[in-house]
mmCIF file of C-alpha atoms in Angstrom:
data_model
loop_
_atom_site.group_PDB
_atom_site.id
_atom_site.type_symbol
_atom_site.label_atom_id
_atom_site.label_comp_id
_atom_site.label_asym_id
_atom_site.label_seq_id
_atom_site.Cartn_x
_atom_site.Cartn_y
_atom_site.Cartn_z
ATOM 1 C CA MET A 1 0.000 0.000 0.000
ATOM 2 C CA PRO A 2 1.573 3.304 -1.085
ATOM 3 C CA LEU A 3 2.311 5.806 1.635
ATOM 4 C CA SER A 4 0.469 9.066 1.684
ATOM 5 C CA ARG A 5 2.437 12.286 1.470
ATOM 6 C CA ARG A 6 1.891 12.964 5.169
ATOM 7 C CA GLN A 7 3.020 9.455 6.130
ATOM 8 C CA LEU A 8 6.075 9.702 3.860
ATOM 9 C CA ILE A 9 7.148 13.029 5.374
ATOM 10 C CA SER A 10 6.563 11.688 8.861
ATOM 11 C CA SER A 11 8.665 8.581 8.113
ATOM 12 C CA LEU A 12 11.468 10.633 6.586
ATOM 13 C CA CYS A 13 11.484 12.998 9.590
ATOM 14 C CA PHE A 14 11.663 10.036 11.937
ATOM 15 C CA VAL A 15 14.539 8.410 10.023
ATOM 16 C CA THR A 16 16.335 11.727 9.587
ATOM 17 C CA GLY A 17 15.895 12.607 13.236
ATOM 18 C CA ARG A 18 17.150 9.210 14.306
ATOM 19 C CA CYS A 19 20.163 9.495 11.989
ATOM 20 C CA ALA A 20 20.815 13.034 13.163
ATOM 21 C CA ARG A 21 20.749 11.907 16.763
ATOM 22 C CA LYS A 22 23.179 9.119 15.951
ATOM 23 C CA ALA A 23 25.390 11.536 14.034
ATOM 24 C CA TYR A 24 25.306 14.088 16.841
ATOM 25 C CA GLY A 25 26.056 11.356 19.340
ATOM 26 C CA LEU A 26 28.965 10.124 17.240
ATOM 27 C CA VAL A 27 30.374 13.656 16.918
ATOM 28 C CA LEU A 28 30.003 14.206 20.655
ATOM 29 C CA LEU A 29 31.711 10.890 21.380
ATOM 30 C CA MET A 30 34.592 11.780 19.043
ATOM 31 C CA ALA A 31 34.944 15.202 20.650
ATOM 32 C CA LEU A 32 35.079 13.673 24.124
ATOM 33 C CA CYS A 33 37.646 11.120 22.937
ATOM 34 C CA ILE A 34 39.806 13.902 21.502
ATOM 35 C CA ILE A 35 39.571 15.922 24.737
ATOM 36 C CA PHE A 36 40.437 12.952 26.946
ATOM 37 C CA TYR A 37 43.224 11.900 24.599
ATOM 38 C CA SER A 38 44.665 15.434 24.711
ATOM 39 C CA LEU A 39 44.504 15.433 28.501
ATOM 40 C CA PHE A 40 46.150 12.019 28.509
ATOM 41 C CA LEU A 41 48.973 13.259 26.272
ATOM 42 C CA GLU A 42 49.383 16.375 28.409
ATOM 43 C CA GLY A 43 49.604 14.218 31.506
ATOM 44 C CA ILE A 44 52.213 12.024 29.856
ATOM 45 C CA SER A 45 54.134 15.135 28.794
ATOM 46 C CA ASP A 46 53.982 16.597 32.292
ATOM 47 C CA LYS A 47 55.228 13.361 33.796
ATOM 48 C CA ARG A 48 58.053 13.199 31.293
ATOM 49 C CA VAL A 49 59.080 16.739 32.124
ATOM 50 C CA GLU A 50 58.943 15.982 35.844
ATOM 51 C CA ARG A 51 60.531 12.546 35.694
ATOM 52 C CA SER A 52 62.872 12.690 32.741
ATOM 53 C CA SER A 53 65.689 13.247 35.215
ATOM 54 C CA SER A 54 64.475 10.659 37.695
ATOM 55 C CA PRO A 55 67.216 8.599 39.362
ATOM 56 C CA SER A 56 65.401 5.395 38.364
ATOM 57 C CA GLN A 57 65.836 6.274 34.674
ATOM 58 C CA MET A 58 69.482 7.211 34.923
ATOM 59 C CA VAL A 59 72.682 5.472 35.931
ATOM 60 C CA SER A 60 73.369 5.035 39.598
ATOM 61 C CA GLU A 61 74.415 7.907 41.839
ATOM 62 C CA ASP A 62 77.842 6.339 42.327
ATOM 63 C CA VAL A 63 78.502 6.485 38.582
ATOM 64 C CA LEU A 64 77.353 10.099 38.419
ATOM 65 C CA GLU A 65 79.367 11.228 41.436
ATOM 66 C CA ASP A 66 82.405 12.504 39.557
ATOM 67 C CA ASP A 67 80.855 13.052 36.145
ATOM 68 C CA VAL A 68 80.507 16.848 36.286
ATOM 69 C CA THR A 69 83.520 19.125 36.585
ATOM 70 C CA PRO A 70 83.474 22.935 36.456
ATOM 71 C CA THR A 71 84.793 24.721 33.363
ATOM 72 C CA ALA A 72 84.925 28.268 32.003
ATOM 73 C CA LYS A 73 82.852 27.512 28.896
ATOM 74 C CA ASN A 74 80.323 30.137 27.867
ATOM 75 C CA VAL A 75 76.832 28.590 27.887
ATOM 76 C CA THR A 76 74.924 31.845 27.313
ATOM 77 C CA PRO A 77 72.616 31.303 24.294
ATOM 78 C CA GLU A 78 73.945 33.467 21.470
ATOM 79 C CA HIS A 79 70.748 35.356 20.665
ATOM 80 C CA THR A 80 68.986 35.180 24.000
ATOM 81 C CA ARG A 81 67.013 38.218 25.075
ATOM 82 C CA LEU A 82 65.767 36.764 28.354
ATOM 83 C CA LEU A 83 67.712 36.379 31.606
ATOM 84 C CA ILE A 84 66.213 34.458 34.529
ATOM 85 C CA TYR A 85 67.663 35.016 37.986
ATOM 86 C CA ASN A 86 66.089 32.323 40.192
ATOM 87 C CA ARG A 87 67.361 33.924 43.351
ATOM 88 C CA VAL A 88 68.318 31.855 46.382
ATOM 89 C CA PRO A 89 67.068 33.447 49.635
ATOM 90 C CA LYS A 90 69.659 35.103 51.896
ATOM 91 C CA CYS A 91 72.303 35.254 49.160
ATOM 92 C CA GLY A 92 72.297 38.989 48.535
ATOM 93 C CA SER A 93 69.231 38.619 46.327
ATOM 94 C CA THR A 94 67.762 42.017 47.230
ATOM 95 C CA THR A 95 71.101 43.666 46.462
ATOM 96 C CA THR A 96 71.363 41.880 43.102
ATOM 97 C CA PHE A 97 67.780 42.745 42.216
ATOM 98 C CA LYS A 98 68.493 46.419 42.896
ATOM 99 C CA LEU A 99 71.588 46.124 40.753
ATOM 100 C CA LEU A 100 69.578 44.779 37.814
ATOM 101 C CA ASN A 101 66.948 47.446 38.358
ATOM 102 C CA THR A 102 69.657 50.111 38.067
ATOM 103 C CA LEU A 103 71.388 48.518 35.063
ATOM 104 C CA ARG A 104 68.145 48.276 33.085
ATOM 105 C CA LYS A 105 68.192 52.063 32.669
ATOM 106 C CA VAL A 106 71.831 52.059 31.591
ATOM 107 C CA ASN A 107 71.698 49.070 29.233
ATOM 108 C CA ASN A 108 68.163 49.547 27.899
ATOM 109 C CA PHE A 109 66.411 46.376 28.991
ATOM 110 C CA HIS A 110 63.316 45.680 31.051
ATOM 111 C CA HIS A 111 63.411 44.012 34.452
ATOM 112 C CA LYS A 112 60.525 42.187 36.089
ATOM 113 C CA ASN A 113 60.680 41.567 39.820
ATOM 114 C CA SER A 114 58.257 38.900 41.029
ATOM 115 C CA GLU A 115 56.377 39.625 44.211
ATOM 116 C CA VAL A 116 55.727 35.914 44.774
ATOM 117 C CA TYR A 117 57.649 34.501 47.734
ATOM 118 C CA HIS A 118 57.753 31.084 49.405
ATOM 119 C CA THR A 119 56.408 29.356 46.258
ATOM 120 C CA GLU A 120 59.516 28.053 44.529
ATOM 121 C CA TRP A 121 57.841 24.970 43.055
ATOM 122 C CA ILE A 122 55.484 25.632 40.132
ATOM 123 C CA SER A 123 53.561 23.223 37.914
ATOM 124 C CA VAL A 124 54.418 22.503 34.278
ATOM 125 C CA GLU A 125 51.484 24.628 33.127
ATOM 126 C CA GLU A 126 52.606 27.517 35.328
ATOM 127 C CA ARG A 127 56.099 27.275 33.835
ATOM 128 C CA LYS A 128 54.643 27.517 30.329
ATOM 129 C CA GLN A 129 52.515 30.513 31.294
ATOM 130 C CA LEU A 130 55.511 32.227 32.892
ATOM 131 C CA LEU A 131 57.668 31.758 29.785
ATOM 132 C CA GLN A 132 54.870 32.897 27.487
ATOM 133 C CA HIS A 133 54.532 36.071 29.538
ATOM 134 C CA LEU A 134 58.271 36.716 29.688
ATOM 135 C CA TYR A 135 58.927 36.082 25.999
ATOM 136 C CA LYS A 136 55.912 38.147 24.924
ATOM 137 C CA PHE A 137 57.794 41.438 25.116
ATOM 138 C CA THR A 138 61.385 40.402 24.360
ATOM 139 C CA SER A 139 61.041 41.172 20.643
ATOM 140 C CA ARG A 140 61.282 44.880 21.474
ATOM 141 C CA TYR A 141 63.517 44.896 24.531
ATOM 142 C CA PRO A 142 65.717 42.312 26.278
ATOM 143 C CA ARG A 143 64.241 41.309 29.602
ATOM 144 C CA SER A 144 65.476 40.058 32.951
ATOM 145 C CA PHE A 145 63.314 38.403 35.586
ATOM 146 C CA ASP A 146 63.930 37.470 39.207
ATOM 147 C CA ARG A 147 62.023 35.218 41.556
ATOM 148 C CA HIS A 148 62.678 32.599 44.240
ATOM 149 C CA LEU A 149 62.204 29.682 41.869
ATOM 150 C CA PHE A 150 63.568 26.201 41.196
ATOM 151 C CA TYR A 151 65.356 25.659 37.882
ATOM 152 C CA PHE A 152 63.410 24.148 34.967
ATOM 153 C CA ASN A 153 64.265 23.283 31.369
ATOM 154 C CA ALA A 154 62.546 25.728 28.989
ATOM 155 C CA THR A 155 63.348 23.874 25.778
ATOM 156 C CA ARG A 156 61.449 20.796 26.956
ATOM 157 C CA LEU A 157 58.407 23.033 27.177
ATOM 158 C CA GLY A 158 58.854 24.224 23.584
ATOM 159 C CA PHE A 159 60.547 27.556 24.284
ATOM 160 C CA GLN A 160 63.879 29.070 23.349
ATOM 161 C CA ARG A 161 66.463 28.529 26.068
ATOM 162 C CA PRO A 162 66.915 31.632 28.242
ATOM 163 C CA ALA A 163 70.099 32.613 30.053
ATOM 164 C CA TRP A 164 70.171 31.728 33.761
ATOM 165 C CA MET A 165 72.164 33.292 36.587
ATOM 166 C CA ASN A 166 72.265 33.052 40.362
ATOM 167 C CA ILE A 167 74.272 33.936 43.467
ATOM 168 C CA VAL A 168 75.236 31.419 46.154
ATOM 169 C CA ARG A 169 76.543 31.826 49.689
ATOM 170 C CA GLU A 170 78.565 29.763 52.129
ATOM 171 C CA PRO A 171 75.838 27.279 53.171
ATOM 172 C CA VAL A 172 76.281 27.296 56.965
ATOM 173 C CA THR A 173 76.244 31.102 57.082
ATOM 174 C CA ARG A 174 73.220 31.160 54.777
ATOM 175 C CA PHE A 175 71.374 28.598 56.905
ATOM 176 C CA ILE A 176 71.948 30.609 60.093
ATOM 177 C CA SER A 177 70.778 33.797 58.385
ATOM 178 C CA GLN A 178 67.688 32.054 56.998
ATOM 179 C CA PHE A 179 66.857 30.450 60.354
ATOM 180 C CA TYR A 180 66.596 33.796 62.119
ATOM 181 C CA PHE A 181 65.193 35.736 59.171
ATOM 182 C CA VAL A 182 62.039 33.609 58.936
ATOM 183 C CA ARG A 183 61.544 34.285 62.645
ATOM 184 C CA THR A 184 61.354 38.018 62.073
ATOM 185 C CA ARG A 185 57.843 38.825 63.285
ATOM 186 C CA GLU A 186 57.420 41.676 60.815
ATOM 187 C CA GLN A 187 57.635 39.218 57.920
ATOM 188 C CA TRP A 188 54.465 37.497 59.079
ATOM 189 C CA SER A 189 52.632 40.811 58.902
ATOM 190 C CA ILE A 190 54.013 41.946 55.523
ATOM 191 C CA VAL A 191 54.519 38.934 53.231
ATOM 192 C CA GLU A 192 51.182 37.896 51.709
ATOM 193 C CA SER A 193 51.986 34.180 51.520
ATOM 194 C CA LEU A 194 52.896 34.160 55.226
ATOM 195 C CA LYS A 195 49.836 36.181 56.210
ATOM 196 C CA LYS A 196 47.684 33.358 54.816
ATOM 197 C CA LYS A 197 49.395 30.766 56.999
ATOM 198 C CA LYS A 198 48.697 30.014 60.625
ATOM 199 C CA ARG A 199 51.020 32.152 62.714
ATOM 200 C CA PRO A 200 53.458 30.054 64.751
ATOM 201 C CA PRO A 201 53.499 30.268 68.556
ATOM 202 C CA GLU A 202 55.794 32.725 70.326
ATOM 203 C CA SER A 203 58.082 29.858 71.325
ATOM 204 C CA TRP A 204 58.890 29.350 67.622
ATOM 205 C CA PHE A 205 59.812 33.002 67.141
ATOM 206 C CA ASN A 206 62.010 32.918 70.249
ATOM 207 C CA MET A 207 63.779 29.638 69.395
ATOM 208 C CA GLN A 208 67.585 29.799 69.237
ATOM 209 C CA LEU A 209 69.506 27.740 66.699
ATOM 210 C CA ASP A 210 71.626 26.071 69.385
ATOM 211 C CA GLU A 211 68.431 25.113 71.205
ATOM 212 C CA CYS A 212 66.909 23.788 67.977
ATOM 213 C CA ALA A 213 70.007 21.682 67.258
ATOM 214 C CA ALA A 214 70.235 20.347 70.816
ATOM 215 C CA THR A 215 66.645 19.073 70.740
ATOM 216 C CA GLY A 216 67.126 17.434 67.344
ATOM 217 C CA HIS A 217 64.326 19.478 65.775
ATOM 218 C CA PRO A 218 63.909 18.450 62.083
ATOM 219 C CA GLU A 219 63.929 22.091 61.016
ATOM 220 C CA CYS A 220 67.625 22.389 61.805
ATOM 221 C CA ARG A 221 68.731 18.777 62.176
ATOM 222 C CA PRO A 222 67.007 16.759 59.457
ATOM 223 C CA THR A 223 67.850 13.106 58.955
ATOM 224 C CA ARG A 224 69.250 11.778 55.696
ATOM 225 C CA GLY A 225 66.445 11.425 53.148
ATOM 226 C CA ALA A 226 64.225 13.997 54.862
ATOM 227 C CA ASN A 227 62.722 16.771 52.755
ATOM 228 C CA MET A 228 64.187 20.270 53.013
ATOM 229 C CA THR A 229 64.639 23.066 50.500
ATOM 230 C CA LEU A 230 68.407 23.378 50.232
ATOM 231 C CA GLN A 231 70.580 25.801 48.300
ATOM 232 C CA LEU A 232 71.240 23.095 45.712
ATOM 233 C CA THR A 233 67.481 22.569 45.231
ATOM 234 C CA TYR A 234 67.311 25.835 43.283
ATOM 235 C CA PHE A 235 69.750 24.349 40.750
ATOM 236 C CA CYS A 236 68.567 20.731 40.844
ATOM 237 C CA GLY A 237 64.988 21.575 39.912
ATOM 238 C CA HIS A 238 61.419 20.464 40.585
ATOM 239 C CA HIS A 239 61.927 16.726 40.977
ATOM 240 C CA PRO A 240 61.046 15.557 44.528
ATOM 241 C CA THR A 241 64.528 14.063 44.948
ATOM 242 C CA CYS A 242 65.968 17.582 44.671
ATOM 243 C CA ARG A 243 64.736 18.277 48.210
ATOM 244 C CA GLN A 244 66.127 15.137 49.805
ATOM 245 C CA VAL A 245 68.844 15.791 52.361
ATOM 246 C CA GLY A 246 71.995 13.854 51.548
ATOM 247 C CA SER A 247 71.045 12.944 47.973
ATOM 248 C CA ARG A 248 74.113 12.603 45.758
ATOM 249 C CA TRP A 249 71.840 12.438 42.733
ATOM 250 C CA ALA A 250 70.335 15.833 43.612
ATOM 251 C CA LEU A 251 73.826 17.289 44.076
ATOM 252 C CA ASN A 252 75.089 16.023 40.737
ATOM 253 C CA ARG A 253 71.936 17.123 38.947
ATOM 254 C CA ALA A 254 72.468 20.584 40.446
ATOM 255 C CA LYS A 255 76.099 20.547 39.269
ATOM 256 C CA TYR A 256 75.025 19.481 35.791
ATOM 257 C CA HIS A 257 72.464 22.283 35.469
ATOM 258 C CA LEU A 258 74.858 24.858 36.928
ATOM 259 C CA GLU A 259 77.649 23.910 34.515
ATOM 260 C CA ASN A 260 75.520 23.567 31.384
ATOM 261 C CA TYR A 261 72.712 26.108 31.715
ATOM 262 C CA TYR A 262 73.872 28.906 34.020
ATOM 263 C CA SER A 263 75.904 31.654 32.361
ATOM 264 C CA VAL A 264 77.321 32.675 35.734
ATOM 265 C CA VAL A 265 76.715 31.629 39.328
ATOM 266 C CA GLY A 266 78.287 34.298 41.480
ATOM 267 C CA VAL A 267 79.442 33.933 45.066
ATOM 268 C CA LEU A 268 78.244 36.410 47.675
ATOM 269 C CA GLU A 269 81.553 36.357 49.529
ATOM 270 C CA GLU A 270 83.217 37.471 46.283
ATOM 271 C CA LEU A 271 80.523 39.734 44.872
ATOM 272 C CA PRO A 272 82.797 42.294 43.112
ATOM 273 C CA LEU A 273 84.577 39.453 41.272
ATOM 274 C CA SER A 274 81.217 37.868 40.467
ATOM 275 C CA LEU A 275 79.936 41.096 38.904
ATOM 276 C CA LYS A 276 83.022 41.387 36.707
ATOM 277 C CA VAL A 277 82.477 37.855 35.443
ATOM 278 C CA LEU A 278 78.784 38.598 34.868
ATOM 279 C CA ARG A 279 79.790 41.559 32.714
ATOM 280 C CA HIS A 280 81.871 39.287 30.473
ATOM 281 C CA TYR A 281 79.376 36.441 30.141
ATOM 282 C CA LEU A 282 76.157 38.512 30.109
ATOM 283 C CA PRO A 283 77.202 41.877 28.606
ATOM 284 C CA ARG A 284 73.710 42.700 27.380
ATOM 285 C CA PHE A 285 72.584 42.975 30.994
ATOM 286 C CA PHE A 286 75.740 43.730 32.998
ATOM 287 C CA ASN A 287 77.683 46.211 30.881
ATOM 288 C CA ASN A 288 78.846 49.213 32.956
ATOM 289 C CA VAL A 289 78.356 47.281 36.217
ATOM 290 C CA GLU A 290 81.832 48.213 37.457
ATOM 291 C CA SER A 291 80.922 51.891 37.427
ATOM 292 C CA LEU A 292 78.235 51.298 40.092
ATOM 293 C CA GLU A 293 78.899 51.579 43.801
ATOM 294 C CA LEU A 294 77.478 48.089 44.392
ATOM 295 C CA ALA A 295 80.400 46.614 42.482
ATOM 296 C CA SER A 296 82.999 48.297 44.696
ATOM 297 C CA GLY A 297 82.865 45.710 47.472
ATOM 298 C CA ASN A 298 82.307 48.452 50.059
ATOM 299 C CA VAL A 299 78.524 48.056 50.255
ATOM 300 C CA VAL A 300 76.776 46.499 53.227
ATOM 301 C CA LEU A 301 74.917 43.564 51.688
ATOM 302 C CA ASN A 302 72.517 42.859 54.541
ATOM 303 C CA GLU A 303 69.851 45.461 53.898
ATOM 304 C CA ARG A 304 67.489 44.057 56.520
ATOM 305 C CA PRO A 305 69.765 43.196 59.456
ATOM 306 C CA LEU A 306 68.333 41.680 62.571
ATOM 307 C CA ALA A 307 68.365 43.903 65.622
ATOM 308 C CA PHE A 308 70.030 41.093 67.524
ATOM 309 C CA LYS A 309 71.947 38.160 66.049
ATOM 310 C CA PRO A 310 72.448 35.367 68.572
ATOM 311 C CA LEU A 311 75.820 33.672 68.563
ATOM 312 C CA VAL A 312 75.890 30.129 67.228
ATOM 313 C CA SER A 313 78.198 27.609 68.881
ATOM 314 C CA ASN A 314 80.955 25.841 66.989
ATOM 315 C CA GLY A 315 79.261 22.528 67.802
ATOM 316 C CA THR A 316 76.094 23.608 66.006
ATOM 317 C CA LYS A 317 78.106 24.866 63.037
ATOM 318 C CA GLU A 318 79.903 21.537 62.769
ATOM 319 C CA MET A 319 76.557 19.748 62.881
ATOM 320 C CA LEU A 320 75.293 21.987 60.071
ATOM 321 C CA LYS A 321 78.367 21.217 57.983
ATOM 322 C CA SER A 322 77.437 17.554 58.221
ATOM 323 C CA VAL A 323 73.784 18.186 57.346
ATOM 324 C CA LEU A 324 74.694 20.558 54.499
ATOM 325 C CA LYS A 325 77.507 18.426 53.102
ATOM 326 C CA GLU A 326 76.072 18.431 49.565
ATOM 327 C CA ASP A 327 75.309 22.156 49.696
ATOM 328 C CA LEU A 328 78.919 22.802 50.710
ATOM 329 C CA GLU A 329 80.176 20.706 47.814
ATOM 330 C CA LEU A 330 78.002 22.605 45.341
ATOM 331 C CA TYR A 331 79.237 25.899 46.814
ATOM 332 C CA GLN A 332 82.859 24.858 46.245
ATOM 333 C CA PHE A 333 81.933 23.730 42.724
ATOM 334 C CA ALA A 334 80.390 27.151 41.964
ATOM 335 C CA LEU A 335 83.364 28.967 43.495
ATOM 336 C CA GLN A 336 85.844 26.962 41.423
ATOM 337 C CA ARG A 337 83.830 27.606 38.257
ATOM 338 C CA LEU A 338 83.685 31.346 38.993
ATOM 339 C CA HIS A 339 87.477 31.473 39.377
ATOM 340 C CA LEU A 340 87.959 29.542 36.136
ATOM 341 C CA GLN A 341 85.685 31.983 34.333
ATOM 342 C CA ALA A 342 87.557 34.923 35.848
ATOM 343 C CA GLN A 343 90.841 33.439 34.673
ATOM 344 C CA ALA A 344 89.495 32.775 31.154
ATOM 345 C CA THR A 345 88.421 36.409 30.806
ATOM 346 C CA GLY A 346 91.662 37.832 32.200
ATOM 347 C CA ILE A 347 90.191 39.092 35.452
ATOM 348 C CA LEU A 348 92.408 36.720 37.448
ATOM 349 C CA ASP A 349 95.887 35.614 36.487
ATOM 350 C CA GLN A 350 95.217 32.187 37.946
ATOM 351 C CA PRO A 351 92.386 30.507 39.871
ATOM 352 C CA ARG A 352 92.363 31.062 43.608
ATOM 353 C CA SER A 353 92.664 28.073 45.847
#
């Protein structure tokens, strides 16, 4: 029996509607698959970035122990227009920031000072966003940036490699300075990240380092394998092992990054020499540095001195040398490299012992 026009239209609408629903469903399913697949790939990429330097995927720590030696080679990318100073706390970072802020007017570059403190670890996505922001304006002017931040590899994220620099300090002295600085009550009223935290009891603010060491408090006497942000962590990077006390892998990873990616790592105890070396290896940013008063060596570096600095016993200092053994080794590595660079550029006749 032939279908009437109304029945035919109704049947076609039903079939078309059913097909359309199937088609829409198929498109939606494909879209969801693409989204989840993209998220899966991004997760894999993030894990690779985080774990590509994992100890389990590399040779043993014993094999790596003597692999990295300091040299005077120039690792500054030839056409770089971005300098990242991932400042280590209590290493003259405020002084060096002010130096860069002064030199930007002389050498015609822009400087960005981050106001983020106490957040050295950032996610892979945050690293990408940071680099996108920093590279956005470098086509017109070179740019320098400073922040308390752990090292990361920009090229693995798809960006041109920037120049890196830093300043280190004798680890025991730095630890003592840091211990009492964080107990400055004013900091907990000024620094935004600290204002959001629960304020410690008065006993914490009044704690002496000798007292802390005598009681075996983990803040000043951590056991091997415990987590603590060390000076070498800023060079080792974001991998969890970089914060493990006593890790030879973390030390050697820090040495590797320092030697191969940092144009210059200055030493606070030899700041005038460090600035001269910076001028040679990063002239775009440090030209004319020797004409500034900060390069004279006669400047008081502690711009926020404590009203009272308790004395620390020799016993506590010896204990800290044991705890900070890897930090001390990295410090000597950086010092030796600085002297080699100074010799290569004619600033020193021969490396100092």
